[in-house]
Amino acid sequence: MSSNVQFLIDNWVLVAAAVVSGTLLLRQSLAGGTGQGISPDEAVRLMNREKAAVIDVCEPDEFAAGHVIGSRSIPLATLGSAPNLPANKELPLIVVCASGVRATRAAAQLRKQGYAQAQVLRGGMKAWREAGLPVEIGAKGKA
């Protein structure tokens, strides 16, 4: 038996703990931001104190059904070529979708585009509504 295999056998408890830990981290990451991002309360603080812009990456019909007041509608598919992203890349961005899954992908894409402070609203619009925060209905989004 090779020394690597013997090490794994001798330290099976440590190996099992490492596998379980890695699996849990990977599952959380693939869950679409359930453990990542900022809470609705943190988002409100960023909006009020640091003038954070809110980018909603939902589809237009979802956006019209309800969105954060003052948010910009930029569907995920058009994010790479969107003309209405803030010019100031140092500005904090709060990325929102229905549940946080699309927003996680969008925030990663925005960070690659130079928006270092792009953050996901953890739980998306569902969490925003559950927190009792105001929602605007209609298709108009900030340009």
Short mmCIF file of C-alpha atoms in Angstrom, two decimals, residues 44-136:
data_model
loop_
_atom_site.label_atom_id
_atom_site.label_comp_id
_atom_site.label_asym_id
_atom_site.label_seq_id
_atom_site.Cartn_x
_atom_site.Cartn_y
_atom_site.Cartn_z
CA VAL A 44 -31.36 50.38 3.28
CA ARG A 45 -28.38 51.66 5.25
CA LEU A 46 -26.19 51.58 2.12
CA MET A 47 -28.88 53.35 0.12
CA ASN A 48 -29.32 56.09 2.72
CA ARG A 49 -25.76 56.66 3.90
CA GLU A 50 -23.62 55.75 0.90
CA LYS A 51 -26.05 56.50 -1.95
CA ALA A 52 -25.91 52.91 -3.20
CA ALA A 53 -27.62 52.26 -6.53
CA VAL A 54 -30.04 49.35 -6.76
CA ILE A 55 -29.84 47.19 -9.89
CA ASP A 56 -32.77 44.82 -10.43
CA VAL A 57 -31.83 41.96 -12.78
CA CYS A 58 -35.33 40.46 -12.98
CA GLU A 59 -37.16 40.14 -16.27
CA PRO A 60 -39.37 43.14 -17.16
CA ASP A 61 -42.63 41.45 -16.11
CA GLU A 62 -41.16 40.51 -12.71
CA PHE A 63 -39.84 44.05 -12.29
CA ALA A 64 -43.28 45.50 -13.09
CA ALA A 65 -44.87 43.22 -10.48
CA GLY A 66 -42.79 44.88 -7.74
CA HIS A 67 -39.32 46.28 -7.19
CA VAL A 68 -37.27 48.34 -4.77
CA ILE A 69 -38.23 52.01 -5.12
CA GLY A 70 -35.73 53.81 -7.31
CA SER A 71 -34.10 50.66 -8.65
CA ARG A 72 -32.83 50.35 -12.21
CA SER A 73 -34.25 47.54 -14.33
CA ILE A 74 -31.41 45.77 -16.10
CA PRO A 75 -32.32 42.14 -16.92
CA LEU A 76 -29.45 39.71 -16.36
CA ALA A 77 -29.22 38.84 -20.06
CA THR A 78 -28.53 42.49 -20.96
CA LEU A 79 -26.19 43.31 -18.08
CA GLY A 80 -22.99 43.18 -20.15
CA SER A 81 -24.18 45.87 -22.57
CA ALA A 82 -26.48 47.90 -20.34
CA PRO A 83 -26.16 51.66 -20.93
CA ASN A 84 -27.84 52.64 -17.67
CA LEU A 85 -25.27 51.28 -15.23
CA PRO A 86 -23.78 53.96 -12.96
CA ALA A 87 -20.79 55.73 -14.47
CA ASN A 88 -19.06 55.84 -11.07
CA LYS A 89 -17.68 52.32 -10.55
CA GLU A 90 -16.78 53.14 -6.93
CA LEU A 91 -20.46 53.56 -6.07
CA PRO A 92 -21.89 50.70 -3.97
CA LEU A 93 -24.34 48.58 -5.99
CA ILE A 94 -27.08 46.42 -4.53
CA VAL A 95 -28.08 43.72 -6.99
CA VAL A 96 -31.61 42.35 -6.63
CA CYS A 97 -33.69 39.59 -8.22
CA ALA A 98 -36.67 37.56 -7.05
CA SER A 99 -34.73 35.22 -4.73
CA GLY A 100 -31.01 36.05 -4.97
CA VAL A 101 -29.91 33.39 -7.46
CA ARG A 102 -29.65 35.60 -10.56
CA ALA A 103 -28.37 38.49 -8.48
CA THR A 104 -25.41 36.38 -7.34
CA ARG A 105 -24.39 35.75 -10.95
CA ALA A 106 -25.02 39.39 -11.85
CA ALA A 107 -22.91 40.71 -8.95
CA ALA A 108 -20.01 38.50 -10.02
CA GLN A 109 -20.35 39.81 -13.58
CA LEU A 110 -20.50 43.42 -12.35
CA ARG A 111 -17.36 42.92 -10.25
CA LYS A 112 -15.59 41.68 -13.39
CA GLN A 113 -16.76 44.88 -15.11
CA GLY A 114 -15.05 46.94 -12.40
CA TYR A 115 -17.87 47.50 -9.89
CA ALA A 116 -15.91 46.28 -6.87
CA GLN A 117 -18.71 47.10 -4.41
CA ALA A 118 -21.47 45.10 -6.13
CA GLN A 119 -23.37 43.17 -3.46
CA VAL A 120 -26.36 40.84 -3.53
CA LEU A 121 -29.54 41.49 -1.58
CA ARG A 122 -29.67 38.21 0.32
CA GLY A 123 -33.04 36.58 -0.29
CA GLY A 124 -33.94 39.02 -3.09
CA MET A 125 -37.31 40.72 -3.36
CA LYS A 126 -38.85 37.98 -1.24
CA ALA A 127 -36.68 39.04 1.73
CA TRP A 128 -37.31 42.73 0.96
CA ARG A 129 -41.08 42.19 1.13
CA GLU A 130 -40.84 40.02 4.25
CA ALA A 131 -38.91 42.85 5.94
CA GLY A 132 -41.92 45.10 5.27
CA LEU A 133 -39.93 47.52 3.11
CA PRO A 134 -41.63 49.60 0.41
CA VAL A 135 -42.16 48.17 -3.04
CA GLU A 136 -42.97 50.08 -6.21
#
